[in-house]
Structures are given as C-alpha cells and as structure tokens.
Tab-separated table of C-alpha atoms in Angstrom:
chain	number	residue	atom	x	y	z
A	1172	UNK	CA	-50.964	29.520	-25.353
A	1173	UNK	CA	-47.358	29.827	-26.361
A	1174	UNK	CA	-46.187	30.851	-22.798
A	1175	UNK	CA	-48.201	28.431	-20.949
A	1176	UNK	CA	-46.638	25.583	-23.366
A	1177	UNK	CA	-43.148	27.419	-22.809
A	1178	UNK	CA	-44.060	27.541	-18.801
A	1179	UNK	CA	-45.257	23.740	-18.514
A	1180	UNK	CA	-42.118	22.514	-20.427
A	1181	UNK	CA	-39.492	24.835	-18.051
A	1182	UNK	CA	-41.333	23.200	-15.047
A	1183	UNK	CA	-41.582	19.715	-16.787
A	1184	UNK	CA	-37.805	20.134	-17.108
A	1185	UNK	CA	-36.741	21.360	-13.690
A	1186	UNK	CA	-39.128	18.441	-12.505
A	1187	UNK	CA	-37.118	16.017	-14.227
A	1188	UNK	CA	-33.926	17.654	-12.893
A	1189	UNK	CA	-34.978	16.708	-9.645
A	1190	UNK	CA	-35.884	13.317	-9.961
A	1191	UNK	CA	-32.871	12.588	-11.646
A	1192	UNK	CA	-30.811	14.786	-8.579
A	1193	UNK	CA	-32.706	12.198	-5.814
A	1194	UNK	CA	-31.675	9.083	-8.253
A	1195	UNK	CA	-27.814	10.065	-7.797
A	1196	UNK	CA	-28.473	10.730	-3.688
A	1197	UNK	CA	-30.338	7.257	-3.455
A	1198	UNK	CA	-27.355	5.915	-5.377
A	1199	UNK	CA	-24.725	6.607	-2.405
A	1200	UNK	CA	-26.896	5.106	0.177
A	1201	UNK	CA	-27.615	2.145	-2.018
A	1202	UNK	CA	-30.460	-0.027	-0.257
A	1203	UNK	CA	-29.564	-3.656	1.674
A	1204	UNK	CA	-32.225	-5.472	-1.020
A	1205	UNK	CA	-30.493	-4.751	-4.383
A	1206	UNK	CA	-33.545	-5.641	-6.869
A	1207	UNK	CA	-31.491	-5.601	-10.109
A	1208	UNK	CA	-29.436	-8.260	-11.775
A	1209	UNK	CA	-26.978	-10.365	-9.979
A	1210	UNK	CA	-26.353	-9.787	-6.332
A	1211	UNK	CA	-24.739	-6.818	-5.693
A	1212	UNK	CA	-20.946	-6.459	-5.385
A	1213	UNK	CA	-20.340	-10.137	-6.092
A	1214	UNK	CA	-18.744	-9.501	-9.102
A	1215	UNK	CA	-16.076	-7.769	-7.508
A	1216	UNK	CA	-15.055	-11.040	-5.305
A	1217	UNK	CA	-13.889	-13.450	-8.414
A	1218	UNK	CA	-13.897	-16.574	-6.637
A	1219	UNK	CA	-17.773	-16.022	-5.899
A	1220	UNK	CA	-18.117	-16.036	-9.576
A	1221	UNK	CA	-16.442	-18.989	-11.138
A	1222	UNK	CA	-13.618	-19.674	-8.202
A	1223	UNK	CA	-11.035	-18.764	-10.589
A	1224	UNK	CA	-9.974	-15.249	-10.415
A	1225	UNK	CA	-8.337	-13.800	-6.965
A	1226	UNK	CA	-8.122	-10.225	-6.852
A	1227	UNK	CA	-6.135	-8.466	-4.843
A	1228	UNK	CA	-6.573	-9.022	-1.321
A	1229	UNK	CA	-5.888	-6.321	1.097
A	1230	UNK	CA	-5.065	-5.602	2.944
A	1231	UNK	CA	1.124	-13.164	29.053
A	1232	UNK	CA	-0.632	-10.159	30.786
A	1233	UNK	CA	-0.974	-9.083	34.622
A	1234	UNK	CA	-4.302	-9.578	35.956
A	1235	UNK	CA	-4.974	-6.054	35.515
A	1236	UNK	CA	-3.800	-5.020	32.108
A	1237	UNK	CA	-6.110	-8.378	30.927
A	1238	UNK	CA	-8.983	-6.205	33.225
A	1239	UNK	CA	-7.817	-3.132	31.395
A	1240	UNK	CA	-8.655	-4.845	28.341
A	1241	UNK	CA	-12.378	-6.131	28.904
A	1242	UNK	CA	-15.053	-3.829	28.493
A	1243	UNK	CA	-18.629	-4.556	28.840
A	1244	UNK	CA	-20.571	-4.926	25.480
A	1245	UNK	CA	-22.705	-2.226	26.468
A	1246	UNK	CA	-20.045	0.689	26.695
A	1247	UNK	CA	-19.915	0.110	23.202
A	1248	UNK	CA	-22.855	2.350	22.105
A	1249	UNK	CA	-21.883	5.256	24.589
A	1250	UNK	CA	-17.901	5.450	23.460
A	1251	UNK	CA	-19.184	5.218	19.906
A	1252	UNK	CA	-21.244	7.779	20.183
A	1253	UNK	CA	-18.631	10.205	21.826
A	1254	UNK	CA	-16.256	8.865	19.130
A	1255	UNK	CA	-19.138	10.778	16.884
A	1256	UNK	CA	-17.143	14.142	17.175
A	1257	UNK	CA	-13.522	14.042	17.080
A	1258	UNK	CA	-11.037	16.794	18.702
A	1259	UNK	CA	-8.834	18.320	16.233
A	1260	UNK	CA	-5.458	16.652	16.720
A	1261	UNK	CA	-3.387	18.283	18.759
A	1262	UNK	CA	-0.395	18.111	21.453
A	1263	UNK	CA	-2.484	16.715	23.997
A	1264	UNK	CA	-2.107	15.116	27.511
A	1265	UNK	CA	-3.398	11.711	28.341
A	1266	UNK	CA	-5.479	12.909	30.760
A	1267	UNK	CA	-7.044	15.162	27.519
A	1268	UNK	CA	-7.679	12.139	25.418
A	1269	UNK	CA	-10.828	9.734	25.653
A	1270	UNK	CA	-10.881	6.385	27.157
A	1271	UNK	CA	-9.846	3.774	24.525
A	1272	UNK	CA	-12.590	1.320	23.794
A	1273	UNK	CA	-11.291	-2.592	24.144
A	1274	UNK	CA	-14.749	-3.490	21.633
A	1275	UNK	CA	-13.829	-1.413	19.056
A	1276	UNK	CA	-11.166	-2.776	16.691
A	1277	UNK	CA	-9.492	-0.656	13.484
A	1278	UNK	CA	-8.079	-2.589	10.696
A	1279	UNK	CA	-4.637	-0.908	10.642
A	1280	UNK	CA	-2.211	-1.393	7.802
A	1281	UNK	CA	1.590	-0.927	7.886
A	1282	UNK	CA	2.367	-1.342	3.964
A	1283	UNK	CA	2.948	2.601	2.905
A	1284	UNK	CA	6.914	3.166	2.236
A	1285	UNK	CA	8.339	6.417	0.773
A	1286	UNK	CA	12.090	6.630	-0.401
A	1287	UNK	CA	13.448	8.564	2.350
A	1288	UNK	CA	12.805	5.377	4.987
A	1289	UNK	CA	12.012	2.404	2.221
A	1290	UNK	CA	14.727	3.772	-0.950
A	1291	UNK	CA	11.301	3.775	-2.797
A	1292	UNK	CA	7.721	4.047	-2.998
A	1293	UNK	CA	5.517	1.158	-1.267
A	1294	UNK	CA	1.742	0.901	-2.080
A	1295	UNK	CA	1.732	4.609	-2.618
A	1296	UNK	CA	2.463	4.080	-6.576
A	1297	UNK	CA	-0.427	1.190	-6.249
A	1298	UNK	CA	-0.896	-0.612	-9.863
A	1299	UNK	CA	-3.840	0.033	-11.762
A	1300	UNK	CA	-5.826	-3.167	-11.805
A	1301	UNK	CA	-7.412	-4.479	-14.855
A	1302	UNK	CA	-10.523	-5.937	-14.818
A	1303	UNK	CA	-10.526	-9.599	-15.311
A	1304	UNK	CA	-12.687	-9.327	-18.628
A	1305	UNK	CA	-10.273	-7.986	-21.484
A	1306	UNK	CA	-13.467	-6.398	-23.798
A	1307	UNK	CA	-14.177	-4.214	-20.382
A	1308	UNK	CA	-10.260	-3.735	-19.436
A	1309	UNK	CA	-9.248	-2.157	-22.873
A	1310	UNK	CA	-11.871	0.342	-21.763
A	1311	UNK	CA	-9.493	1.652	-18.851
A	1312	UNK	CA	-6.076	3.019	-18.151
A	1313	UNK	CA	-3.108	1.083	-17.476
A	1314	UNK	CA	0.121	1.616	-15.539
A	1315	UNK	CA	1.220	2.699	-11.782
A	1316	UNK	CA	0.121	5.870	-9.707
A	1317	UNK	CA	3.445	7.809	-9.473
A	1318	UNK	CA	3.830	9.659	-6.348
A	1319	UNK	CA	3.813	12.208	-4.633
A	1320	UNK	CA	0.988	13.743	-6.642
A	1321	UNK	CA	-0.461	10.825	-7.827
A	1322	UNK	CA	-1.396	8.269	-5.323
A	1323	UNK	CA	-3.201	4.966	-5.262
A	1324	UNK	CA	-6.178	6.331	-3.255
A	1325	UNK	CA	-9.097	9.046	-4.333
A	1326	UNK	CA	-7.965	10.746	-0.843
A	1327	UNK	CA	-5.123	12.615	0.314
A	1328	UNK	CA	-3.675	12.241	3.978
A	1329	UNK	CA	-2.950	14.607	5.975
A	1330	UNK	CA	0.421	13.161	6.523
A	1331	UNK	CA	2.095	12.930	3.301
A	1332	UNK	CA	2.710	10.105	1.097
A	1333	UNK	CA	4.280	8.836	4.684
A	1334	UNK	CA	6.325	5.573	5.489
A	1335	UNK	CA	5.071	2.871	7.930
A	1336	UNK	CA	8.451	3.053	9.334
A	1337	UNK	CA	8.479	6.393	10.081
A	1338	UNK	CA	8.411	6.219	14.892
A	1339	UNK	CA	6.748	10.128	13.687
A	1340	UNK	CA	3.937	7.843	11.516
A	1341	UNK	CA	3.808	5.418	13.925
A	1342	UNK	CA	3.244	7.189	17.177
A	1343	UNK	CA	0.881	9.613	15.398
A	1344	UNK	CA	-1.488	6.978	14.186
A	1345	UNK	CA	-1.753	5.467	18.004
A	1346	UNK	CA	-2.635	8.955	18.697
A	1347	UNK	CA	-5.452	9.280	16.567
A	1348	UNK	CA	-6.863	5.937	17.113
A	1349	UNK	CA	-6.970	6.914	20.665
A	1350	UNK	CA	-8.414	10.111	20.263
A	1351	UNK	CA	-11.255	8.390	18.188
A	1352	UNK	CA	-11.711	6.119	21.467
A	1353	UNK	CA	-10.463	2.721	19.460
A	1354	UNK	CA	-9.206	0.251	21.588
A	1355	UNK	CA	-7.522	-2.538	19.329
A	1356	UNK	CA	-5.666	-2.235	16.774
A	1357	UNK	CA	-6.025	-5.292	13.868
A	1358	UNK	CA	-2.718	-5.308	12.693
A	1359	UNK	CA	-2.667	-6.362	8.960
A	1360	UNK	CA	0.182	-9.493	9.179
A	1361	UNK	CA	2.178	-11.619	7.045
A	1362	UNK	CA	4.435	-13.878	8.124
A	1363	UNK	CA	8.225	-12.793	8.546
A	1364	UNK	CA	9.751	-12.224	5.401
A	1365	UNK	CA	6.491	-12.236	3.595
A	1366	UNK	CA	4.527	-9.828	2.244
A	1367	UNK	CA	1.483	-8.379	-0.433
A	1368	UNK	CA	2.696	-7.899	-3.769
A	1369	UNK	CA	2.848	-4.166	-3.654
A	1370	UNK	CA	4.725	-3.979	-0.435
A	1371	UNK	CA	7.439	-5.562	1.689
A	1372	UNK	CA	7.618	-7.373	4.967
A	1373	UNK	CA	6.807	-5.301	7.957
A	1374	UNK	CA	7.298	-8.264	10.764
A	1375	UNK	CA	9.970	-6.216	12.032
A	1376	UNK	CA	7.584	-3.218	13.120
A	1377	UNK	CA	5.519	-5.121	15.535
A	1378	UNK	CA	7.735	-4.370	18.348
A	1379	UNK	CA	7.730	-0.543	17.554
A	1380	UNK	CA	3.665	-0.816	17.206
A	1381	UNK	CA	3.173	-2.700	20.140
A	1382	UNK	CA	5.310	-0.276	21.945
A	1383	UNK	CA	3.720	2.823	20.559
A	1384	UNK	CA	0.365	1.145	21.306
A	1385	UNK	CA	0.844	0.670	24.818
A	1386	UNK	CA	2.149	4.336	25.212
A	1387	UNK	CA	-1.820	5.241	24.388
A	1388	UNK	CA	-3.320	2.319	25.985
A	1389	UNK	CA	-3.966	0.296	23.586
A	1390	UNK	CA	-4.104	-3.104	22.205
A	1391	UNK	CA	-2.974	-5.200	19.361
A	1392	UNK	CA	-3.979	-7.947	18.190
A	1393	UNK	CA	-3.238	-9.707	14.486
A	1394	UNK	CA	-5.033	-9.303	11.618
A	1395	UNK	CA	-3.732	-12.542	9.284
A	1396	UNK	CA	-3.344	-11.992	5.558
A	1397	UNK	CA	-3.507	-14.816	2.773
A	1398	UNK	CA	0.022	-15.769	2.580
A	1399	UNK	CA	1.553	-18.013	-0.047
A	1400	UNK	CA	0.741	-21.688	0.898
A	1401	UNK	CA	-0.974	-20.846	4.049
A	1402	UNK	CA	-2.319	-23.911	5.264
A	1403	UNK	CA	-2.670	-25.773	9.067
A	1404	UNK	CA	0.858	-26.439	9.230
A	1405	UNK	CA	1.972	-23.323	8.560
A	1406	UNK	CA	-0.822	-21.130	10.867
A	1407	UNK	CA	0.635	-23.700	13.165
A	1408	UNK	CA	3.833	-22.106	13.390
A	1409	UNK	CA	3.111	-18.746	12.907
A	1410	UNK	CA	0.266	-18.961	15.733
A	1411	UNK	CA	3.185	-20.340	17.946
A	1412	UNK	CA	5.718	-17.710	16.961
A	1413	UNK	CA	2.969	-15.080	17.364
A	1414	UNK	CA	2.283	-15.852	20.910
A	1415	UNK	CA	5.734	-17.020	22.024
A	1416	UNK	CA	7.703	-13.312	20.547
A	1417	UNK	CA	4.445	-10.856	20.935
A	1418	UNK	CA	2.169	-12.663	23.801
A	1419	UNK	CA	4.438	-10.899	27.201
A	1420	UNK	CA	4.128	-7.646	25.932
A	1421	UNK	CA	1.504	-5.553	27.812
A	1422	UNK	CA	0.171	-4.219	24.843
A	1423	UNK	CA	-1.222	-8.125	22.976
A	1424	UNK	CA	-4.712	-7.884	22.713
A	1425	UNK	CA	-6.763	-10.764	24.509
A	1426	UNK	CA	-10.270	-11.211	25.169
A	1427	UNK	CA	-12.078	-12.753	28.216
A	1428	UNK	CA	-15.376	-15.035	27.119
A	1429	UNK	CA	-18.556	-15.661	28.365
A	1430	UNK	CA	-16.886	-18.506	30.209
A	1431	UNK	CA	-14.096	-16.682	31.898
A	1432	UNK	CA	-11.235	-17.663	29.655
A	1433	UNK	CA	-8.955	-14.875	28.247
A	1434	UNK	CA	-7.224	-15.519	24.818
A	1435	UNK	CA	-5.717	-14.154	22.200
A	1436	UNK	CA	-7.824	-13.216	19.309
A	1437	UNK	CA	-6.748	-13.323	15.205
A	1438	UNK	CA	-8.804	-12.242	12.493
A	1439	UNK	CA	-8.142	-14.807	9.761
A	1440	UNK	CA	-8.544	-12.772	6.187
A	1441	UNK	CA	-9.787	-15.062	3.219
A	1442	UNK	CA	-10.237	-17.635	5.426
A	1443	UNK	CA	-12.827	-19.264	3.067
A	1444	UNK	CA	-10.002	-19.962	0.324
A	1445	UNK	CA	-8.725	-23.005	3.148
A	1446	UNK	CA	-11.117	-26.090	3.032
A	1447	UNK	CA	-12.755	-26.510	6.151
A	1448	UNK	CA	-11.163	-30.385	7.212
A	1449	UNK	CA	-7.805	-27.949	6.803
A	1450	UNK	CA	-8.770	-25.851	9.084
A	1451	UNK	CA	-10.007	-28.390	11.582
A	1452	UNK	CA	-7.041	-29.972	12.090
A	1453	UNK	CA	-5.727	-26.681	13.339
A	1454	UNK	CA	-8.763	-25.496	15.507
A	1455	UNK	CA	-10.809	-28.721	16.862
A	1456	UNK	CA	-9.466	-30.130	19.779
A	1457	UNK	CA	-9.396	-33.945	17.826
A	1458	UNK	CA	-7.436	-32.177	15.252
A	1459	UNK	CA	-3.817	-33.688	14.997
A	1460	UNK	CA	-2.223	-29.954	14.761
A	1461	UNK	CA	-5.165	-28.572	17.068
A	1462	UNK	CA	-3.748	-25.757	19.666
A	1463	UNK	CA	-6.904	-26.226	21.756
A	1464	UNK	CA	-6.225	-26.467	25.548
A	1465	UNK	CA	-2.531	-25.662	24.827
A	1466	UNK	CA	-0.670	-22.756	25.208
A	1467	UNK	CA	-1.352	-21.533	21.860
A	1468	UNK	CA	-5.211	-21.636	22.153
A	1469	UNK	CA	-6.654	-18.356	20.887
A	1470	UNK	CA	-10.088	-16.704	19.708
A	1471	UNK	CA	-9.737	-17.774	15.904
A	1472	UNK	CA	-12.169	-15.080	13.656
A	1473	UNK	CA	-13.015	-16.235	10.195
A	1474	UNK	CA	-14.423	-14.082	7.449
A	1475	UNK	CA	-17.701	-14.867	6.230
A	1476	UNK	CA	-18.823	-13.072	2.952
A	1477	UNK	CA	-21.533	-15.659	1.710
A	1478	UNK	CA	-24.489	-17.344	3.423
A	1479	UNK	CA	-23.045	-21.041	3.188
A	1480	UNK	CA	-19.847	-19.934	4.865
A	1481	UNK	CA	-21.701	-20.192	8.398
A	1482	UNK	CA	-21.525	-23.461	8.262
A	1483	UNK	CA	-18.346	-23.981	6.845
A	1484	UNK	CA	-16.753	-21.849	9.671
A	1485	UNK	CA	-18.798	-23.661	12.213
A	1486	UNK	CA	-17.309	-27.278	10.569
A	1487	UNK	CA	-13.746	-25.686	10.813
A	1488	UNK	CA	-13.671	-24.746	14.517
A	1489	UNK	CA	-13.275	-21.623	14.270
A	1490	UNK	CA	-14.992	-19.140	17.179
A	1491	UNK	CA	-16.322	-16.349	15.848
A	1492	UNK	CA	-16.804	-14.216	12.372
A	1493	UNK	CA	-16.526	-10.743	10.876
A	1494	UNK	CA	-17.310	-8.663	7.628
A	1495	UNK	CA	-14.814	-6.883	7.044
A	1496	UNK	CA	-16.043	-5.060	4.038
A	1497	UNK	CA	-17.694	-1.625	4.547
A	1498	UNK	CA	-19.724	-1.521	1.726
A	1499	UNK	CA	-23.138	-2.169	2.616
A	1500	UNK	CA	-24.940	-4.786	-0.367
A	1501	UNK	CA	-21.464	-5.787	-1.540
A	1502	UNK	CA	-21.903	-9.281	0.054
A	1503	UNK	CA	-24.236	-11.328	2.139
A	1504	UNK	CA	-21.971	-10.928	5.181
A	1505	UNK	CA	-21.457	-7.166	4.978
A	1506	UNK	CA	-25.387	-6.333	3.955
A	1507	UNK	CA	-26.603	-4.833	7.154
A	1508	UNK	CA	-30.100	-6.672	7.183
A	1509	UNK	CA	-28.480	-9.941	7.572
A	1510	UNK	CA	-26.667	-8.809	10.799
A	1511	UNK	CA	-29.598	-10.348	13.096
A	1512	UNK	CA	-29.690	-13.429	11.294
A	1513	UNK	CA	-26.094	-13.740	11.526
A	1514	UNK	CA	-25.810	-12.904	15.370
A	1515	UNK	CA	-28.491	-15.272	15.814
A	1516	UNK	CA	-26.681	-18.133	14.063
A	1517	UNK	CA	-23.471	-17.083	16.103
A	1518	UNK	CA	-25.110	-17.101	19.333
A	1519	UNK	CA	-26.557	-20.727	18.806
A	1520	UNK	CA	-23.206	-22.035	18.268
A	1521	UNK	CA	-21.380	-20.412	20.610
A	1522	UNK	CA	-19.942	-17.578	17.695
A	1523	UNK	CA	-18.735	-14.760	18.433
A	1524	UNK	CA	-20.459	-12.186	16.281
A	1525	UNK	CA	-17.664	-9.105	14.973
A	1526	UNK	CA	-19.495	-7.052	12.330
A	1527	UNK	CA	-17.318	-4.604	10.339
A	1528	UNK	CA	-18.454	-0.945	9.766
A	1529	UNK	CA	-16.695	1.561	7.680
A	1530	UNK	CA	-16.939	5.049	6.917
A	1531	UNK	CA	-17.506	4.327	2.766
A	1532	UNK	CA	-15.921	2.743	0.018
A	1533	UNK	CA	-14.370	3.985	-2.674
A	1534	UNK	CA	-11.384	2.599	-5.321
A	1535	UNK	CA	-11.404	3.647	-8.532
A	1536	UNK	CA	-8.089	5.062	-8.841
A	1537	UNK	CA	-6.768	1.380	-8.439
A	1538	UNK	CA	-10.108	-0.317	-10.061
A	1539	UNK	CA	-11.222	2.551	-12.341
A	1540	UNK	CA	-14.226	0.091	-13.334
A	1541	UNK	CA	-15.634	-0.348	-9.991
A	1542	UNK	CA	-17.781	2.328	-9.583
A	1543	UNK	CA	-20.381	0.958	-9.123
A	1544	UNK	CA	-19.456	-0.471	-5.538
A	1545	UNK	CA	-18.865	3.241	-4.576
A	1546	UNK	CA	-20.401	4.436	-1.304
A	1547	UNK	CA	-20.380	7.997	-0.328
A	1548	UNK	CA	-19.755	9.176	2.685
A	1549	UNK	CA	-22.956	11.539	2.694
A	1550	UNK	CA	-20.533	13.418	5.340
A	1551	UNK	CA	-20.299	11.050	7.948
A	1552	UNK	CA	-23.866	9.537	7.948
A	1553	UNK	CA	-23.145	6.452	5.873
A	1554	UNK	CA	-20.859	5.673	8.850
A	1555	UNK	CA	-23.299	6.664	11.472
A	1556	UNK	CA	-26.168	4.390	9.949
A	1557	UNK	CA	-23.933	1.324	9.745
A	1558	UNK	CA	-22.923	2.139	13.753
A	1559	UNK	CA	-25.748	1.637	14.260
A	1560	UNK	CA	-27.221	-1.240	12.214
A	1561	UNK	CA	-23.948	-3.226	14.459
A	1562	UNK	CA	-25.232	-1.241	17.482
A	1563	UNK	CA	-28.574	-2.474	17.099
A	1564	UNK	CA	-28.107	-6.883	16.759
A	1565	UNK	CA	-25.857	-6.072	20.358
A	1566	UNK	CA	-22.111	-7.666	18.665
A	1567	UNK	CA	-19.390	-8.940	20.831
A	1568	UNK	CA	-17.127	-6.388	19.284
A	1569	UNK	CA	-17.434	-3.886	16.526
A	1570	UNK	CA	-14.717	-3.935	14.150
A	1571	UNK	CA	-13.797	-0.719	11.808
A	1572	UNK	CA	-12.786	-0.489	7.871
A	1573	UNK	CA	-10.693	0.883	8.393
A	1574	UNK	CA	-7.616	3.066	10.205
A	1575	UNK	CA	-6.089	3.314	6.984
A	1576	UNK	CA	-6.488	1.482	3.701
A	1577	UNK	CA	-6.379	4.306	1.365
A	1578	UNK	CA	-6.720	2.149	-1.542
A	1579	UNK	CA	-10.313	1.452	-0.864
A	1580	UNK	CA	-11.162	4.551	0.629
A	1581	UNK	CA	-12.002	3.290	3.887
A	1582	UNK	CA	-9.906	4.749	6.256
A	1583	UNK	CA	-10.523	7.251	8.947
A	1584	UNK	CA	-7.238	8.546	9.475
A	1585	UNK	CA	-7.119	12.394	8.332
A	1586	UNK	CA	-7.514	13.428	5.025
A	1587	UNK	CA	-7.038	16.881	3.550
A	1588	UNK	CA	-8.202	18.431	-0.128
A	1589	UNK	CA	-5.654	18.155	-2.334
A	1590	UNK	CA	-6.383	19.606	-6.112
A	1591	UNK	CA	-3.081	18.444	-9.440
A	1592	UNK	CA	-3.519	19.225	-12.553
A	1593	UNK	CA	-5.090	15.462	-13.120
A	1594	UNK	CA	-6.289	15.139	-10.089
A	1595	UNK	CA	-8.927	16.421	-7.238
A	1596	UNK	CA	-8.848	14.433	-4.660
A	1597	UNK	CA	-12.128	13.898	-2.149
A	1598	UNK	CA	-11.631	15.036	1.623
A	1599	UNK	CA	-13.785	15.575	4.509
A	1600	UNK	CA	-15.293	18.769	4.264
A	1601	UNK	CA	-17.632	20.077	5.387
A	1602	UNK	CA	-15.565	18.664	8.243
A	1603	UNK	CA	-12.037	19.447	9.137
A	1604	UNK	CA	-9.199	17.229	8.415
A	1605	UNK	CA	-8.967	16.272	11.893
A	1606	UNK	CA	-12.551	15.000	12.221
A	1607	UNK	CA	-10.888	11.877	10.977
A	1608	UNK	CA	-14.708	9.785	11.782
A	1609	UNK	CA	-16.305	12.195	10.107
A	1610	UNK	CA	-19.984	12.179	11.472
C-alpha cells in the first residue's frame, strides 16, 4: 500500500509539473481576450490611466521610381512569406538579394551613439525607469546601463554597441532590411536640433540614409516623434521643410491611392496627445494651416491605441492609422482580433488601414517591472501568427516593430548570445544570428 501511495504521489507530482510547464508556454502567447483584471497592458500607457503620467516614448520622383514604389496589396503575403527564411548576411550582389517590398515598412531608429563617433554613449547606457508608483519602484534597481557589457536591451547585436553615424552601420542596416525584402524604411524623426531625452539630434543623417537607402532600393519615409510643443503650427513647418530638403531625392517614400494620387506618407507617433480641432487645422482642407491640395499634401498616419481614437482621428483629418506596438493584448489597437473591425471602420471612411506586427516584446532591463507585457518569441512563431492575423483583414501596408529598437526588444536586426558575469542576454537560437526575422 506504501508503494502505490509513494507511486500515485510521484505521478500526482510530475502531473502537476506539467500543468504548471503549459501555464508558463500559454503565458508567452498570451490570448487577444485577457479575462483578468484591468485591460491588459494599459497600465503601461499612463495617460490611459489618469492622463497624467507620460512615459517614455520611443522611439519629387520620375514617373518610374514613383512605379518602382507601388506594389500591389497582394504581393504582400508572397514577399512575406519568402521574408520567412532569411540568407545569412553576406557580401552579396544585388542581383543575389530579394526584391524589396514597397508594403512593408520597418520602424528604423537612428539614436545609438558610441564614443568613438558621438565622444559618448547614446541610448546604449539607457536609464532605468522607475515605475510611476513609489511603493512598487523601491522594489527595483536604479541607475544607467553602462556599456559595453551592459546595455539597455535584454539582446545583444551582432554589431556592437554601434553608432548611428557610423556609413559601416548605416549601409549595413539597408542591407539587411533588403535582404529581409522590406521596402520602407520609417525613419524615427525629430525636428532639427531636437531630440529624445536619451539621445541627440540625428536630422543631419537623413541625407546619408536616404542615400544608403536608395543604393538597396529602398524607400524612406518619416516616422514623427512627440517633440516639445508640437502642435499645427509647428508640423506646419516641419511638413514643409520635410518635403522641400528630402522630397527630390529618389529615395522619399510616396504612395499612390485608390484614386491615383501619389503622396508622401508620415507616421505621426502619439498623435492622440494633440486635440483633434489642432490637428484639423493642419489636415482638413477648411483648416486655416491645412496643406491639402498644396504642395505639401501628404498621407498623414495617426496612431490609434484605444477604441474612441477612431473617431477622433477621423474628426482630425487625418488618412489612415497604425499600431505600432507589437505586443499583442497590450492595447485595443494592437490586439489582433480587433484588426477586422478596425479595417472595416477604415475602409468606410476612406482610412487607410497600417497594422503593426513585431517579432515580440520585451524591456525589462529599462522597465524591470514590466514583465508582465513580455512576449516571447516562441522562435519566430509569435511573429509568424501576427503576419498573419495583418495578412488575413487584407491592410494597405504592413508596418514592422521594429528594425531596431533594442530597448523594447522588438527589433529584427541580428542578435547574437552574449553571456557577463550579470548578464545573459536572449538571442535567436535555435536560429542563427543572421536569421534576423527569425521564423
């Protein structure tokens, strides 16, 4: 009787073993419909909570280049799914390299500095943030990441704590967004002399990006970051200096309509922070600042990340919406299930519809209390699933989180193990390094 008891208990045990095993996987795939407490993720975005707190935030053509630059909404499913298995990187010919995909757009960021091209460290030595409740903060550490070792970001890259500067960094990126088939390029922007608090203007790379962009075929367009006092005045002149010292070179992303019309497109960041009647006066044509039907008309892109911003984007002329975040649940905008309802909203107003998809999320070295908005890459098929959750409401464009934002652990750019005495950094494997979209 002894043994049996003895048996039944080891079994019990390795029974409950298992459970608890398939709890943890569940846990990385995290299900749209969160069922407990508040909705899911909110609590990371402050100004959802009590509109207070403000984390961090992130961060003329020929006829024929503008042809170069259309693609048909359905090559979008067969370059993504070639873009499924990446070549290692190599010296390669152009011929060698896939065709670039004008639908797919990769947040890129241009922030990282090191001290041989920036006299210091930029973004690399990223603060630890606190969390905004001081009874939960004390509970965490304090201070700045201290590089090389020690890096804002719970990956490695394959490059080094490198410098955005750096024409090495800069062509090699291009590369490797090419090689992934990407098309566009969302440049993360701030207005000259402006910058994030962690890093310092980078205006003065555009030309070097646009240049390096073109050499692979691809396009750039501007992804615009929450500057101090933006407002409709001031997106007035930035739009204008945008277009007038970027809009001849071949390599400015625009974006022919259902109506014929090609335009430049900008991704607006925060864009819910601006009162809509501020943002009208920029983007309705009765607006007194309005750039419709002028030169400086573009493709405006807000970001929605609750339900009632649909209608605030629709009231501030804007034409279309993305996610941006790539953590599936965080938000009502970046929850896959609500990527049908959301199409369908954009298509009966005349929207377009630019989900973002990422290959995880992951920040605790820079918000050591957010794990639980971690998603794990399950080795490429979180990635693959939200593919094709876009894939499946047929977007206008697909837009990926991201190229490079280490911080978040969001970027597809190549990442290598990397083991200090404090730290062990994640990577890829089973994959190599240079399966940068790691399916």
């Amino acid at each position: 009787m002894a043994r049996f008891r003895r048996r039944t208990c080891i079994i019990l045990s390795l029974f409950i073993l298992l459970i608890c095993s398939l709890m943890m996987a569940l846990k990385t795939l995290r299900p749209d419909r969160a069922v407990f407490g508040d909705p899911f993720g909110l609590d990371l975005l402050p100004e959802l909570r009590q509109h207070t707190v403000h984390l961090e935030t992130k961060p003329g053509m020929s006829n024929g280049a503008r042809d170069d630059s259309i693609t048909n909404i359905k090559n979008i499913k067969s370059i993504a799914v070639n873009s499924l298995k990446v070549p290692v990187m190599a010296e390669m010919n152009m011929e060698e390299l896939p065709a670039p995909n004008y639908n797919l757009h990769a947040f890129y960021y241009s922030w990282y500095g090191n001290p041989q091209f920036d006299g210091k460290y930029l973004h690399w030595n990223h603060p630890i943030l606190p969390h905004w409740d001081p009874q939960i903060a004390k509970n965490y550490p304090e201070g700045n990441h201290i590089p090389p070792d020690d890096i804002g970001s719970n990956f490695y890259p394959e490059l080094g704590t490198y410098s955005s500067r750096d024409p090495y960094i800069i062509e090699t990126h291009m590369k490797q967004m090419r090689s992934a088939s990407i098309g566009v390029i969302a440049l993360s922007w701030y207005p000259r002399g402006l910058a994030d608090k962690e890093g310092e203007s980078t205006d003065e790379l555009v030309p070097s990006i646009l240049d390096n962009a073109h050499k692979y075929n691809l396009k750039v367009t501007f992804h615009i970051e929450p500057y101090k006092n933006r407002d409709d005045h001031s997106m007035h002149k930035i739009i204008k200096y945008i277009i007038d010292k970027y809009g001849s070179h071949p390599a400015f992303y625009r974006y022919k309509t259902k109506t014929g019309r090609v335009l430049p497109m900008f991704y607006v960041y925060d864009s819910y922070f601006t009162k809509p009647e501020t943002w009208a006066n920029l983007l309705t044509a009765s607006g007194p600042l309005s750039v419709r039907n002028t030169p400086y008309d573009g493709l405006f892109i807000a970001l929605l990340v609750e339900e009632r911003h649909k209608q605030e984007i629709q009231r501030s002329g804007f034409d279309g919406i993305y996610t941006y975040f790539a953590t599936n649940g965080f938000s009502y905008g970046s929850s896959h299930h609500n990527w049908a309802v959301l199409k369908a909203f954009c298509d009966s107003n005349s929207l377009l519809f630019i989900p973002s998809v990422g290959p995880g999320y992951i920040d605790i070295n820079i918000r050591p209390w957010n794990n639980h908005n971690t998603r794990n890459r399950i080795n490429g098929k979180y990635f693959e699933t939200a593919f094709s959750a876009a894939l499946q409401v047929q977007p206008d464009a697909i837009s990926i989180t991201s190229f490079n934002e280490w911080h978040e652990g969001t970027q597809i750019e190549k990442a290598v193990p990397k083991r200090t005495e404090l730290t062990v950094y994640l990577d890829y494997q089973p994959h190599k390094p240079g399966n940068f979209m790691p399916f």
